[in-house]
Amino acid sequence: DKGNHRHFMAKEIFEQPEVIGHTLSEYVNPLDDTIRNTDLPVDLASVPRITIVACGTAYYAGLVAKYWFERYARVSVEVDIASEFRYRDAALTEGGLAIFISQSGETADTLAALQYCRAQGQKILSVVNVTESSIARASDAILPTFAGPEIGVASTKAFTCQLTTLAVLAIRTGIARGAVDKTDEARLVRTLMEIPRHVAEALASDEHIQTLSADLAKARDVLYLGRGHNYPIALEGALKLKEISYIHAEGYAAGELKHGPIALIDEEVPVVVISPVDELFDKTISNMQEVIARGGRVVLISDKAGIARAGDGLWAEIEVPPVDPLIAPIVNAIPVQLLAYHTAVSKGTDVDQPRNLAKSVTVE
Ligand code: M6R
C-alpha cells in the first residue's frame, strides 16, 4: 500500500521520521538519556578492531559508521565492499568484531564475507532489516533496524535506520572503552532523539527539490561532493540518482576534486555539494568555488548560515536544519534521496522497479 504517495519510494522516504523513531526507541532510553544494553557477542571494551562489510547503500552506511566509531569510540575500523572483501584473503585480528549491514539479509556476497569472517575467528554482528534472513541466522547477534518492509528497489528508510543503529553502537562502544562518559552519553542520546524532528524538517524541502529536479533531469552527468561524514552521503546521492534516473553520477570526496574529476566540470555538469556549517565547511566551500569558477552549476545542500556564507554563483540551494555533527549525515541523506526521486519522476523512469535491478541480490 503506497498510502497517498505515487510510489513506494516516496512513501518510504516520508516514513523516515517515524521509523527512525521506532529504531531509536529500541536502542535508547529517553527517560534517563542512556543507551540500552542489548545482548552483544563481544566485549566492546577490548575488541581490537572492527571490520564492516556490506554492499551498495548498506556499504555507505558502513562508511559513515567508520567516522562515528573512530570519533566516539577511538577504535580502528575497516570498511569494505562484500564482493571485494570475500576474495582478497583479508588478514583479521583474532577476537575482532565483524559487522555486516544488510537490509534484506540475503545478499549473497555479504553472506559469503560473513562466513569468511567466522572462519577467521571473528565475532559476527549483523545490522539487518529482515530478522528472519540468512545473514541474521548466521550471526552471533543481530541489531535489527526497525524500518519495516522496504519495497522500493532504491534503499531509503533502511539506510537511515541502519545509520541510526550504527550511531548508537558507536556511542555504546565509546562508553565501553571509556571514551564517552555519563555526561557525553546523555548529551549524545538527546541529540539522537532529535533525529526524527530534523528529518521531518529536511523533508519540508520536498516541493522546492521537485521544482529543481526538472532541470537536473536534463543533465547527462552529475557530481556529488562532500567531506568527512558527508563524503559517504555524496556517494549515496550519486548511487540513488544513477539507480533510478539512469543519469550518470559520481560521488567524490571534495578534496579529491583537484586530483582529476575537476576536468569534467563545465556548464553542462550540475555539482551537488553537501556542506552544512561544520569544521570542514570552509574547505568544502573553497572546492565549491573552484567548481563555480569553471562554470559548474552548483546545488548546495547546507544550513541557513552555510548558504549565507557560500557567496555568489550558486545555481540552486537546498536548506537543511542546523544539527549536531553526530546526526548530520542522517539529516543530509534526505535531500539526496528527494533529488534522485523527483529527477527520476521527472524523467518518467520506473522509480520503484528500475531496469536491470533486483531488490535483493542473492547471486554473486
Ligand atoms: O539488502 P542489502 O542491504 O544487503 O542490499 C545491498 C544493496 O544491494 C542495496 O543497498 C542496493 O545498493 C540498493 N538498491 C541501493 O539503493
PDB file of N, CA, C and O and ligand atoms in Angstrom, residues 9 54-60 101-108 110 127 129-130 135 150 152-156 158-159 162 236 239-240 243-244 354 357-361, ligand 1:
ATOM      1  N   MET A   9       8.732   4.351  -3.118  1.00  0.00           N
ATOM      2  CA  MET A   9       9.931   5.090  -2.698  1.00  0.00           C
ATOM      3  C   MET A   9       9.549   6.377  -1.966  1.00  0.00           C
ATOM      4  O   MET A   9      10.136   6.711  -0.934  1.00  0.00           O
ATOM      5  N   ALA A  54      29.625  -4.803   3.613  1.00  0.00           N
ATOM      6  CA  ALA A  54      28.265  -4.674   3.073  1.00  0.00           C
ATOM      7  C   ALA A  54      28.347  -4.349   1.587  1.00  0.00           C
ATOM      8  O   ALA A  54      29.444  -4.239   1.033  1.00  0.00           O
ATOM      9  N   CYS A  55      27.185  -4.188   0.959  1.00  0.00           N
ATOM     10  CA  CYS A  55      27.130  -3.827  -0.467  1.00  0.00           C
ATOM     11  C   CYS A  55      26.240  -2.596  -0.654  1.00  0.00           C
ATOM     12  O   CYS A  55      25.300  -2.377   0.103  1.00  0.00           O
ATOM     13  N   GLY A  56      26.532  -1.842  -1.685  1.00  0.00           N
ATOM     14  CA  GLY A  56      25.650  -0.745  -2.121  1.00  0.00           C
ATOM     15  C   GLY A  56      25.425   0.273  -1.020  1.00  0.00           C
ATOM     16  O   GLY A  56      26.354   0.718  -0.331  1.00  0.00           O
ATOM     17  N   THR A  57      24.163   0.624  -0.851  1.00  0.00           N
ATOM     18  CA  THR A  57      23.796   1.624   0.144  1.00  0.00           C
ATOM     19  C   THR A  57      24.200   1.203   1.558  1.00  0.00           C
ATOM     20  O   THR A  57      24.636   2.030   2.362  1.00  0.00           O
ATOM     21  N   ALA A  58      24.091  -0.089   1.844  1.00  0.00           N
ATOM     22  CA  ALA A  58      24.472  -0.573   3.181  1.00  0.00           C
ATOM     23  C   ALA A  58      25.970  -0.351   3.419  1.00  0.00           C
ATOM     24  O   ALA A  58      26.403  -0.048   4.532  1.00  0.00           O
ATOM     25  N   TYR A  59      26.752  -0.478   2.349  1.00  0.00           N
ATOM     26  CA  TYR A  59      28.196  -0.201   2.446  1.00  0.00           C
ATOM     27  C   TYR A  59      28.432   1.274   2.791  1.00  0.00           C
ATOM     28  O   TYR A  59      29.294   1.615   3.613  1.00  0.00           O
ATOM     29  N   TYR A  60      27.640   2.152   2.191  1.00  0.00           N
ATOM     30  CA  TYR A  60      27.805   3.579   2.517  1.00  0.00           C
ATOM     31  C   TYR A  60      27.436   3.854   3.978  1.00  0.00           C
ATOM     32  O   TYR A  60      28.044   4.710   4.624  1.00  0.00           O
ATOM     33  N   ILE A 101      26.136  -5.336   7.312  1.00  0.00           N
ATOM     34  CA  ILE A 101      24.951  -4.475   7.217  1.00  0.00           C
ATOM     35  C   ILE A 101      24.172  -4.908   5.978  1.00  0.00           C
ATOM     36  O   ILE A 101      24.744  -4.992   4.885  1.00  0.00           O
ATOM     37  N   SER A 102      22.904  -5.206   6.166  1.00  0.00           N
ATOM     38  CA  SER A 102      22.094  -5.633   5.016  1.00  0.00           C
ATOM     39  C   SER A 102      20.620  -5.412   5.303  1.00  0.00           C
ATOM     40  O   SER A 102      20.093  -5.894   6.307  1.00  0.00           O
ATOM     41  N   GLN A 103      19.960  -4.708   4.418  1.00  0.00           N
ATOM     42  CA  GLN A 103      18.520  -4.543   4.555  1.00  0.00           C
ATOM     43  C   GLN A 103      17.846  -5.897   4.460  1.00  0.00           C
ATOM     44  O   GLN A 103      17.141  -6.312   5.366  1.00  0.00           O
ATOM     45  N   SER A 104      18.077  -6.604   3.357  1.00  0.00           N
ATOM     46  CA  SER A 104      17.365  -7.863   3.085  1.00  0.00           C
ATOM     47  C   SER A 104      17.874  -9.007   3.948  1.00  0.00           C
ATOM     48  O   SER A 104      17.138  -9.953   4.230  1.00  0.00           O
ATOM     49  N   GLY A 105      19.160  -8.956   4.301  1.00  0.00           N
ATOM     50  CA  GLY A 105      19.767 -10.096   4.988  1.00  0.00           C
ATOM     51  C   GLY A 105      20.013 -11.271   4.060  1.00  0.00           C
ATOM     52  O   GLY A 105      20.351 -12.372   4.507  1.00  0.00           O
ATOM     53  N   GLU A 106      19.860 -11.062   2.751  1.00  0.00           N
ATOM     54  CA  GLU A 106      20.004 -12.170   1.790  1.00  0.00           C
ATOM     55  C   GLU A 106      21.079 -11.903   0.749  1.00  0.00           C
ATOM     56  O   GLU A 106      21.222 -12.682  -0.191  1.00  0.00           O
ATOM     57  N   THR A 107      21.812 -10.836   0.841  1.00  0.00           N
ATOM     58  CA  THR A 107      22.799 -10.514  -0.186  1.00  0.00           C
ATOM     59  C   THR A 107      23.922 -11.556  -0.185  1.00  0.00           C
ATOM     60  O   THR A 107      24.599 -11.759   0.832  1.00  0.00           O
ATOM     61  N   ALA A 108      24.099 -12.221  -1.339  1.00  0.00           N
ATOM     62  CA  ALA A 108      24.986 -13.387  -1.418  1.00  0.00           C
ATOM     63  C   ALA A 108      26.423 -13.035  -1.036  1.00  0.00           C
ATOM     64  O   ALA A 108      27.064 -13.766  -0.276  1.00  0.00           O
ATOM     65  N   THR A 110      27.553 -10.588   0.802  1.00  0.00           N
ATOM     66  CA  THR A 110      27.665 -10.218   2.219  1.00  0.00           C
ATOM     67  C   THR A 110      27.657 -11.476   3.085  1.00  0.00           C
ATOM     68  O   THR A 110      28.443 -11.609   4.036  1.00  0.00           O
ATOM     69  N   VAL A 127      23.593  -5.985  11.262  1.00  0.00           N
ATOM     70  CA  VAL A 127      22.563  -4.953  11.293  1.00  0.00           C
ATOM     71  C   VAL A 127      21.638  -5.258  10.116  1.00  0.00           C
ATOM     72  O   VAL A 127      22.024  -5.071   8.957  1.00  0.00           O
ATOM     73  N   ASN A 129      17.489  -5.572   8.394  1.00  0.00           N
ATOM     74  CA  ASN A 129      16.098  -5.125   8.500  1.00  0.00           C
ATOM     75  C   ASN A 129      15.151  -6.322   8.550  1.00  0.00           C
ATOM     76  O   ASN A 129      14.085  -6.238   9.124  1.00  0.00           O
ATOM     77  N   VAL A 130      15.573  -7.435   7.903  1.00  0.00           N
ATOM     78  CA  VAL A 130      14.750  -8.646   7.916  1.00  0.00           C
ATOM     79  C   VAL A 130      15.370  -9.609   8.930  1.00  0.00           C
ATOM     80  O   VAL A 130      16.435 -10.175   8.701  1.00  0.00           O
ATOM     81  N   ILE A 135      21.420 -13.923   6.655  1.00  0.00           N
ATOM     82  CA  ILE A 135      22.508 -13.233   7.363  1.00  0.00           C
ATOM     83  C   ILE A 135      22.203 -13.162   8.866  1.00  0.00           C
ATOM     84  O   ILE A 135      23.072 -13.398   9.707  1.00  0.00           O
ATOM     85  N   GLU A 150      10.728  -2.699   3.182  1.00  0.00           N
ATOM     86  CA  GLU A 150      11.121  -1.694   2.186  1.00  0.00           C
ATOM     87  C   GLU A 150      10.870  -2.318   0.811  1.00  0.00           C
ATOM     88  O   GLU A 150      11.480  -3.315   0.453  1.00  0.00           O
ATOM     89  N   GLY A 152      10.500  -0.353  -2.393  1.00  0.00           N
ATOM     90  CA  GLY A 152      11.234   0.307  -3.481  1.00  0.00           C
ATOM     91  C   GLY A 152      12.636  -0.290  -3.587  1.00  0.00           C
ATOM     92  O   GLY A 152      13.275  -0.561  -2.567  1.00  0.00           O
ATOM     93  N   VAL A 153      13.090  -0.506  -4.830  1.00  0.00           N
ATOM     94  CA  VAL A 153      14.432  -1.077  -5.011  1.00  0.00           C
ATOM     95  C   VAL A 153      15.496  -0.132  -4.440  1.00  0.00           C
ATOM     96  O   VAL A 153      16.492  -0.563  -3.864  1.00  0.00           O
ATOM     97  N   ALA A 154      15.278   1.153  -4.579  1.00  0.00           N
ATOM     98  CA  ALA A 154      16.224   2.125  -4.018  1.00  0.00           C
ATOM     99  C   ALA A 154      16.040   2.170  -2.504  1.00  0.00           C
ATOM    100  O   ALA A 154      14.952   2.435  -1.999  1.00  0.00           O
ATOM    101  N   SER A 155      17.102   1.910  -1.801  1.00  0.00           N
ATOM    102  CA  SER A 155      17.019   1.867  -0.346  1.00  0.00           C
ATOM    103  C   SER A 155      16.999   3.293   0.222  1.00  0.00           C
ATOM    104  O   SER A 155      17.837   4.115  -0.126  1.00  0.00           O
ATOM    105  N   THR A 156      16.049   3.571   1.074  1.00  0.00           N
ATOM    106  CA  THR A 156      15.945   4.924   1.669  1.00  0.00           C
ATOM    107  C   THR A 156      15.807   4.807   3.187  1.00  0.00           C
ATOM    108  O   THR A 156      16.753   5.085   3.922  1.00  0.00           O
ATOM    109  N   ALA A 158      15.642   2.179   4.992  1.00  0.00           N
ATOM    110  CA  ALA A 158      16.543   1.182   5.589  1.00  0.00           C
ATOM    111  C   ALA A 158      17.897   1.827   5.871  1.00  0.00           C
ATOM    112  O   ALA A 158      18.520   1.570   6.907  1.00  0.00           O
ATOM    113  N   PHE A 159      18.351   2.678   4.948  1.00  0.00           N
ATOM    114  CA  PHE A 159      19.646   3.351   5.101  1.00  0.00           C
ATOM    115  C   PHE A 159      19.674   4.216   6.357  1.00  0.00           C
ATOM    116  O   PHE A 159      20.590   4.102   7.183  1.00  0.00           O
ATOM    117  N   GLN A 162      19.663   2.106   9.386  1.00  0.00           N
ATOM    118  CA  GLN A 162      20.991   1.488   9.592  1.00  0.00           C
ATOM    119  C   GLN A 162      21.911   2.507  10.260  1.00  0.00           C
ATOM    120  O   GLN A 162      22.632   2.194  11.216  1.00  0.00           O
ATOM    121  N   GLU A 236      26.246   8.064  -1.723  1.00  0.00           N
ATOM    122  CA  GLU A 236      24.870   7.569  -1.681  1.00  0.00           C
ATOM    123  C   GLU A 236      23.969   8.387  -2.615  1.00  0.00           C
ATOM    124  O   GLU A 236      23.123   7.835  -3.325  1.00  0.00           O
ATOM    125  N   LEU A 239      24.668   7.219  -6.123  1.00  0.00           N
ATOM    126  CA  LEU A 239      24.110   5.882  -6.384  1.00  0.00           C
ATOM    127  C   LEU A 239      22.594   5.971  -6.580  1.00  0.00           C
ATOM    128  O   LEU A 239      22.040   5.381  -7.513  1.00  0.00           O
ATOM    129  N   LYS A 240      21.945   6.720  -5.700  1.00  0.00           N
ATOM    130  CA  LYS A 240      20.496   6.838  -5.784  1.00  0.00           C
ATOM    131  C   LYS A 240      20.090   7.428  -7.129  1.00  0.00           C
ATOM    132  O   LYS A 240      19.181   6.952  -7.782  1.00  0.00           O
ATOM    133  N   GLU A 243      20.797   4.941 -10.089  1.00  0.00           N
ATOM    134  CA  GLU A 243      19.963   3.754  -9.975  1.00  0.00           C
ATOM    135  C   GLU A 243      18.537   3.963 -10.491  1.00  0.00           C
ATOM    136  O   GLU A 243      17.990   3.106 -11.171  1.00  0.00           O
ATOM    137  N   ILE A 244      17.948   5.117 -10.169  1.00  0.00           N
ATOM    138  CA  ILE A 244      16.537   5.272 -10.558  1.00  0.00           C
ATOM    139  C   ILE A 244      16.300   6.252 -11.703  1.00  0.00           C
ATOM    140  O   ILE A 244      15.269   6.189 -12.348  1.00  0.00           O
ATOM    141  N   PRO A 354      13.525  -0.071 -10.993  1.00  0.00           N
ATOM    142  CA  PRO A 354      14.415   0.351 -12.073  1.00  0.00           C
ATOM    143  C   PRO A 354      14.925  -0.838 -12.888  1.00  0.00           C
ATOM    144  O   PRO A 354      15.026  -1.948 -12.373  1.00  0.00           O
ATOM    145  N   LEU A 357      17.653  -4.136 -12.144  1.00  0.00           N
ATOM    146  CA  LEU A 357      17.962  -4.258 -10.720  1.00  0.00           C
ATOM    147  C   LEU A 357      16.971  -5.154  -9.984  1.00  0.00           C
ATOM    148  O   LEU A 357      15.800  -5.221 -10.333  1.00  0.00           O
ATOM    149  N   ALA A 358      17.483  -5.808  -8.943  1.00  0.00           N
ATOM    150  CA  ALA A 358      16.613  -6.600  -8.076  1.00  0.00           C
ATOM    151  C   ALA A 358      16.701  -6.029  -6.662  1.00  0.00           C
ATOM    152  O   ALA A 358      17.712  -5.443  -6.298  1.00  0.00           O
ATOM    153  N   LYS A 359      15.649  -6.198  -5.894  1.00  0.00           N
ATOM    154  CA  LYS A 359      15.642  -5.662  -4.533  1.00  0.00           C
ATOM    155  C   LYS A 359      16.692  -6.371  -3.679  1.00  0.00           C
ATOM    156  O   LYS A 359      17.393  -5.742  -2.921  1.00  0.00           O
ATOM    157  N   SER A 360      16.786  -7.685  -3.792  1.00  0.00           N
ATOM    158  CA  SER A 360      17.907  -8.289  -3.077  1.00  0.00           C
ATOM    159  C   SER A 360      18.728  -9.132  -4.044  1.00  0.00           C
ATOM    160  O   SER A 360      18.186  -9.841  -4.893  1.00  0.00           O
ATOM    161  N   VAL A 361      20.029  -8.997  -3.903  1.00  0.00           N
ATOM    162  CA  VAL A 361      20.945  -9.591  -4.872  1.00  0.00           C
ATOM    163  C   VAL A 361      21.459 -10.904  -4.290  1.00  0.00           C
ATOM    164  O   VAL A 361      22.454 -10.937  -3.558  1.00  0.00           O
TER     165      VAL A 361
HETATM  166  O1  M6R B   1      19.742  -5.958   1.146  1.00  0.00           O
HETATM  167  P1  M6R B   1      21.098  -5.302   1.216  1.00  0.00           P
HETATM  168  O2  M6R B   1      21.120  -4.134   2.145  1.00  0.00           O
HETATM  169  O3  M6R B   1      22.201  -6.275   1.536  1.00  0.00           O
HETATM  170  O4  M6R B   1      21.354  -4.749  -0.245  1.00  0.00           O
HETATM  171  C1  M6R B   1      22.570  -4.132  -0.575  1.00  0.00           C
HETATM  172  C2  M6R B   1      22.470  -3.418  -1.904  1.00  0.00           C
HETATM  173  O5  M6R B   1      22.108  -4.317  -2.929  1.00  0.00           O
HETATM  174  C3  M6R B   1      21.458  -2.277  -1.872  1.00  0.00           C
HETATM  175  O6  M6R B   1      21.716  -1.354  -0.863  1.00  0.00           O
HETATM  176  C4  M6R B   1      21.447  -1.535  -3.223  1.00  0.00           C
HETATM  177  O7  M6R B   1      22.639  -0.869  -3.427  1.00  0.00           O
HETATM  178  C5  M6R B   1      20.241  -0.581  -3.269  1.00  0.00           C
HETATM  179  N1  M6R B   1      19.432  -0.847  -4.423  1.00  0.00           N
HETATM  180  C6  M6R B   1      20.641   0.863  -3.256  1.00  0.00           C
HETATM  181  O8  M6R B   1      19.540   1.716  -3.288  1.00  0.00           O
END
